[in-house]
């Protein structure tokens, strides 16, 4: 079986695929726990254990056609150029009338997907607002990604938040940047904030650490598996999704359950979107 493969397909065909998964093993701006660079491979390996049939949707998402590229090589020591490389890869996919699916890696890579897809709205599922103007002297940080997306002209909503700074809160109030706190907002509230064509970015730390410990910046009080799935499924039913990603899985040696959870969530997202 090819090493770059999602889910565990014996063969894959680009021309017939509706979705193209791009693994990006990048975590150069991580500021707490590391190892997100190994997230893509862990997800791909775990995906080999997936059942292709999804009993909840009564469908097999794989039938929509999934092609997984080789890992996109980051530009060592240069986050901005890495984002540019991601953007270029996603633009080629969009030009071929396919949906790009980024697999991180740290959250900054999502900016390249947004730049390529040019959505009207972006939904970020994240424990953190990620709306700093800069962190440690750099605007090219995973902690700034939601703000950089907003500066691209998209309406940005961040849901599942349990950690936000005064600077980020002030920015959200002044700039119309939507923040939905974990367990304080309804699915309807979040869906209503999304207009037109939507890009979705899922940082796995939106989930509670009890079910997703394998992430660099875990926060208590997170969403459950069921809450995340209910929200994403509702968006898939009510909005047009043009691209999406799953980021910030930082595998823990010998702990496979979080890797499998991430793989299953990404697979279900193909089905929903």
Tab-separated table of C-alpha atoms in Angstrom, residues 7-270:
chain	number	residue	atom	x	y	z
A	7	UNK	CA	-7.894	6.396	3.646
A	8	UNK	CA	-6.364	2.928	3.249
A	9	UNK	CA	-6.871	2.548	-0.498
A	10	UNK	CA	-4.953	0.007	-2.526
A	11	UNK	CA	-5.159	2.337	-5.521
A	12	UNK	CA	-6.097	5.973	-6.091
A	13	UNK	CA	-6.772	8.029	-9.212
A	14	UNK	CA	-6.373	11.800	-9.425
A	15	UNK	CA	-8.560	12.352	-12.469
A	16	UNK	CA	-11.650	10.761	-10.910
A	17	UNK	CA	-11.128	12.238	-7.430
A	18	UNK	CA	-13.366	14.971	-6.077
A	19	UNK	CA	-11.113	15.600	-3.066
A	20	UNK	CA	-7.339	15.939	-2.917
A	21	UNK	CA	-5.637	15.487	0.451
A	22	UNK	CA	-2.360	17.399	0.845
A	23	UNK	CA	-0.256	16.343	3.871
A	24	UNK	CA	1.886	19.211	5.214
A	25	UNK	CA	4.385	18.102	7.925
A	26	UNK	CA	5.130	21.576	9.272
A	27	UNK	CA	5.334	22.824	12.875
A	28	UNK	CA	8.107	25.414	12.898
A	29	UNK	CA	6.118	28.079	14.777
A	30	UNK	CA	4.890	25.786	17.572
A	31	UNK	CA	5.269	27.601	20.899
A	32	UNK	CA	4.370	24.880	23.431
A	33	UNK	CA	4.139	21.189	22.617
A	34	UNK	CA	5.639	20.120	19.304
A	35	UNK	CA	5.443	17.079	17.019
A	36	UNK	CA	2.552	18.274	14.838
A	37	UNK	CA	4.885	17.687	11.882
A	38	UNK	CA	4.250	13.972	12.432
A	39	UNK	CA	0.483	14.435	12.454
A	40	UNK	CA	-0.126	13.838	8.738
A	41	UNK	CA	1.654	10.492	8.686
A	42	UNK	CA	-0.110	9.379	11.882
A	43	UNK	CA	-3.505	10.219	10.374
A	44	UNK	CA	-2.715	8.436	7.115
A	45	UNK	CA	-1.548	5.333	8.959
A	46	UNK	CA	-4.594	5.325	11.254
A	47	UNK	CA	-6.923	5.765	8.271
A	48	UNK	CA	-6.027	2.256	7.140
A	49	UNK	CA	-8.198	0.978	9.981
A	50	UNK	CA	-11.305	2.884	8.855
A	51	UNK	CA	-14.408	1.212	7.545
A	52	UNK	CA	-15.223	2.834	4.205
A	53	UNK	CA	-18.957	2.653	4.967
A	54	UNK	CA	-20.255	5.311	7.367
A	55	UNK	CA	-23.262	3.880	9.166
A	56	UNK	CA	-24.520	7.288	10.348
A	57	UNK	CA	-24.785	8.802	6.880
A	58	UNK	CA	-25.539	5.432	5.280
A	59	UNK	CA	-22.936	6.172	2.628
A	60	UNK	CA	-19.307	5.541	1.743
A	61	UNK	CA	-17.448	8.880	1.440
A	62	UNK	CA	-14.661	7.149	-0.472
A	63	UNK	CA	-17.046	6.823	-3.412
A	64	UNK	CA	-16.773	10.600	-3.883
A	65	UNK	CA	-13.154	10.015	-4.914
A	66	UNK	CA	-10.180	10.792	-2.656
A	67	UNK	CA	-6.615	11.274	-3.857
A	68	UNK	CA	-3.732	11.803	-1.440
A	69	UNK	CA	-0.590	13.558	-2.662
A	70	UNK	CA	2.905	13.059	-1.360
A	71	UNK	CA	3.819	15.230	1.604
A	72	UNK	CA	4.296	18.869	0.666
A	73	UNK	CA	7.801	19.794	1.731
A	74	UNK	CA	7.886	22.885	3.973
A	75	UNK	CA	10.446	25.626	3.399
A	76	UNK	CA	12.799	25.069	6.291
A	77	UNK	CA	12.817	28.028	8.671
A	78	UNK	CA	10.436	30.144	6.571
A	79	UNK	CA	6.769	30.031	7.564
A	80	UNK	CA	5.692	32.642	5.015
A	81	UNK	CA	7.174	30.754	2.084
A	82	UNK	CA	5.693	27.512	3.395
A	83	UNK	CA	2.232	29.113	3.340
A	84	UNK	CA	2.933	30.299	-0.208
A	85	UNK	CA	3.844	26.765	-1.220
A	86	UNK	CA	0.588	25.483	0.305
A	87	UNK	CA	-1.376	28.161	-1.553
A	88	UNK	CA	0.158	27.192	-4.875
A	89	UNK	CA	-0.594	23.497	-4.330
A	90	UNK	CA	-4.203	24.246	-3.413
A	91	UNK	CA	-4.677	26.592	-6.372
A	92	UNK	CA	-3.739	23.778	-8.748
A	93	UNK	CA	-6.349	21.563	-7.096
A	94	UNK	CA	-9.024	24.265	-7.297
A	95	UNK	CA	-8.165	24.881	-10.964
A	96	UNK	CA	-8.837	21.178	-11.580
A	97	UNK	CA	-12.337	21.584	-10.057
A	98	UNK	CA	-11.489	19.513	-6.989
A	99	UNK	CA	-11.695	20.348	-3.300
A	100	UNK	CA	-8.398	20.777	-1.450
A	101	UNK	CA	-8.126	19.000	1.904
A	102	UNK	CA	-5.105	20.074	3.944
A	103	UNK	CA	-3.715	17.763	6.596
A	104	UNK	CA	-1.360	19.317	9.147
A	105	UNK	CA	0.847	19.998	10.687
A	106	UNK	CA	0.410	23.265	12.534
A	107	UNK	CA	-2.489	25.625	11.998
A	108	UNK	CA	-0.659	28.255	9.956
A	109	UNK	CA	-0.870	26.060	6.847
A	110	UNK	CA	-4.628	26.705	6.720
A	111	UNK	CA	-3.948	30.233	5.508
A	112	UNK	CA	-2.677	28.847	2.206
A	113	UNK	CA	-5.916	26.932	1.743
A	114	UNK	CA	-7.996	30.041	2.382
A	115	UNK	CA	-5.895	32.092	-0.041
A	116	UNK	CA	-6.424	29.500	-2.764
A	117	UNK	CA	-10.142	28.867	-2.213
A	118	UNK	CA	-11.098	32.547	-1.729
A	119	UNK	CA	-14.172	31.800	0.398
A	120	UNK	CA	-16.720	34.346	1.574
A	121	UNK	CA	-16.611	32.888	5.090
A	122	UNK	CA	-14.200	30.824	7.148
A	123	UNK	CA	-15.147	28.674	10.123
A	124	UNK	CA	-12.297	27.843	12.471
A	125	UNK	CA	-12.924	25.229	15.150
A	126	UNK	CA	-10.293	25.911	17.791
A	127	UNK	CA	-9.725	26.154	21.527
A	128	UNK	CA	-7.931	29.446	20.875
A	129	UNK	CA	-8.933	32.543	18.925
A	130	UNK	CA	-5.577	32.533	17.069
A	131	UNK	CA	-6.074	36.239	16.381
A	132	UNK	CA	-2.825	37.741	17.660
A	133	UNK	CA	-1.340	40.322	15.313
A	134	UNK	CA	2.050	38.774	15.978
A	135	UNK	CA	3.667	36.355	18.395
A	136	UNK	CA	7.303	36.496	19.429
A	137	UNK	CA	7.874	39.182	16.810
A	138	UNK	CA	6.347	37.282	13.887
A	139	UNK	CA	3.028	37.666	12.085
A	140	UNK	CA	3.581	34.223	10.576
A	141	UNK	CA	2.612	32.099	13.569
A	142	UNK	CA	-0.064	29.505	14.239
A	143	UNK	CA	-1.340	31.928	16.925
A	144	UNK	CA	-2.052	34.554	14.238
A	145	UNK	CA	-3.709	32.408	11.586
A	146	UNK	CA	-7.349	33.438	12.146
A	147	UNK	CA	-6.375	37.106	11.927
A	148	UNK	CA	-4.385	36.557	8.732
A	149	UNK	CA	-7.440	34.779	7.263
A	150	UNK	CA	-9.639	37.719	8.234
A	151	UNK	CA	-7.222	40.092	6.528
A	152	UNK	CA	-7.747	38.136	3.300
A	153	UNK	CA	-11.264	39.615	3.238
A	154	UNK	CA	-13.236	36.618	4.472
A	155	UNK	CA	-15.775	36.758	7.280
A	156	UNK	CA	-14.168	34.637	10.013
A	157	UNK	CA	-15.959	32.776	12.811
A	158	UNK	CA	-14.001	30.905	15.472
A	159	UNK	CA	-15.991	28.361	17.493
A	160	UNK	CA	-15.105	26.223	20.501
A	161	UNK	CA	-12.940	28.946	22.071
A	162	UNK	CA	-11.724	28.555	25.672
A	163	UNK	CA	-8.674	30.837	25.526
A	164	UNK	CA	-8.527	34.406	24.224
A	165	UNK	CA	-6.329	37.397	25.024
A	166	UNK	CA	-7.477	40.975	25.587
A	167	UNK	CA	-5.799	41.958	22.318
A	168	UNK	CA	-7.731	39.300	20.411
A	169	UNK	CA	-10.997	40.196	22.132
A	170	UNK	CA	-10.528	43.855	21.253
A	171	UNK	CA	-9.793	42.939	17.630
A	172	UNK	CA	-12.925	40.798	17.428
A	173	UNK	CA	-15.133	43.629	18.699
A	174	UNK	CA	-13.648	46.288	16.415
A	175	UNK	CA	-13.288	44.242	13.227
A	176	UNK	CA	-16.410	42.054	13.177
A	177	UNK	CA	-14.450	38.881	13.870
A	178	UNK	CA	-16.908	36.323	15.307
A	179	UNK	CA	-15.984	34.413	18.471
A	180	UNK	CA	-18.167	31.575	19.771
A	181	UNK	CA	-17.159	30.191	23.147
A	182	UNK	CA	-17.244	26.471	23.888
A	183	UNK	CA	-20.559	25.254	25.276
A	184	UNK	CA	-21.982	28.812	25.183
A	185	UNK	CA	-23.277	28.928	21.595
A	186	UNK	CA	-25.688	26.849	19.543
A	187	UNK	CA	-25.145	25.134	16.219
A	188	UNK	CA	-27.648	27.574	14.753
A	189	UNK	CA	-25.649	30.574	15.987
A	190	UNK	CA	-22.503	29.351	14.267
A	191	UNK	CA	-24.196	28.350	11.009
A	192	UNK	CA	-25.976	31.709	10.812
A	193	UNK	CA	-22.626	33.537	10.927
A	194	UNK	CA	-21.436	31.810	7.740
A	195	UNK	CA	-22.358	33.371	4.408
A	196	UNK	CA	-21.757	32.249	0.832
A	197	UNK	CA	-18.867	29.909	0.057
A	198	UNK	CA	-17.279	28.490	3.214
A	199	UNK	CA	-13.823	27.163	4.087
A	200	UNK	CA	-13.585	25.058	7.258
A	201	UNK	CA	-10.477	24.658	9.410
A	202	UNK	CA	-10.494	22.172	12.290
A	203	UNK	CA	-7.785	22.401	14.929
A	204	UNK	CA	-8.097	19.174	16.903
A	205	UNK	CA	-7.635	21.080	20.161
A	206	UNK	CA	-11.266	22.201	19.792
A	207	UNK	CA	-12.008	18.793	21.289
A	208	UNK	CA	-11.727	18.243	25.010
A	209	UNK	CA	-8.325	16.847	26.063
A	210	UNK	CA	-10.107	13.832	27.544
A	211	UNK	CA	-10.754	12.627	23.991
A	212	UNK	CA	-7.949	14.488	22.171
A	213	UNK	CA	-4.813	14.719	24.313
A	214	UNK	CA	-2.502	14.600	21.277
A	215	UNK	CA	-2.176	18.282	20.506
A	216	UNK	CA	0.385	20.962	21.257
A	217	UNK	CA	-1.807	23.404	23.206
A	218	UNK	CA	-4.633	21.501	24.925
A	219	UNK	CA	-7.323	23.435	26.806
A	220	UNK	CA	-9.836	21.939	29.276
A	221	UNK	CA	-13.569	22.387	28.763
A	222	UNK	CA	-13.590	21.456	25.100
A	223	UNK	CA	-16.220	20.101	22.765
A	224	UNK	CA	-17.175	16.453	22.606
A	225	UNK	CA	-16.916	14.263	19.517
A	226	UNK	CA	-20.693	14.424	19.164
A	227	UNK	CA	-20.773	18.234	19.359
A	228	UNK	CA	-18.102	18.664	16.708
A	229	UNK	CA	-19.776	16.175	14.388
A	230	UNK	CA	-23.223	17.746	14.835
A	231	UNK	CA	-21.892	21.202	13.974
A	232	UNK	CA	-19.931	20.100	10.925
A	233	UNK	CA	-22.770	17.962	9.607
A	234	UNK	CA	-25.185	20.898	9.924
A	235	UNK	CA	-22.829	23.148	7.979
A	236	UNK	CA	-22.497	20.528	5.266
A	237	UNK	CA	-26.283	20.419	4.947
A	238	UNK	CA	-26.833	24.191	4.907
A	239	UNK	CA	-23.739	25.761	3.356
A	240	UNK	CA	-21.466	25.278	0.336
A	241	UNK	CA	-18.024	24.186	1.546
A	242	UNK	CA	-15.208	24.837	-0.943
A	243	UNK	CA	-12.250	23.438	1.013
A	244	UNK	CA	-11.265	22.263	4.467
A	245	UNK	CA	-8.452	21.078	6.675
A	246	UNK	CA	-7.584	19.237	9.867
A	247	UNK	CA	-4.537	20.411	11.794
A	248	UNK	CA	-2.527	20.312	15.025
A	249	UNK	CA	-2.543	16.583	15.744
A	250	UNK	CA	0.703	16.001	17.647
A	251	UNK	CA	0.971	12.215	18.012
A	252	UNK	CA	1.927	10.729	21.366
A	253	UNK	CA	4.032	7.555	21.041
A	254	UNK	CA	2.053	4.353	21.612
A	255	UNK	CA	-1.266	6.239	21.934
A	256	UNK	CA	-3.200	5.435	18.773
A	257	UNK	CA	-6.771	6.430	19.704
A	258	UNK	CA	-6.373	10.186	19.010
A	259	UNK	CA	-4.783	9.447	15.631
A	260	UNK	CA	-7.729	7.256	14.693
A	261	UNK	CA	-10.200	9.890	15.915
A	262	UNK	CA	-8.542	12.485	13.666
A	263	UNK	CA	-8.579	10.127	10.685
A	264	UNK	CA	-12.242	9.292	11.193
A	265	UNK	CA	-13.214	12.945	11.557
A	266	UNK	CA	-11.420	13.880	8.342
A	267	UNK	CA	-13.077	10.993	6.513
A	268	UNK	CA	-16.518	12.033	7.753
A	269	UNK	CA	-15.805	15.600	6.626
A	270	UNK	CA	-15.364	14.301	3.085
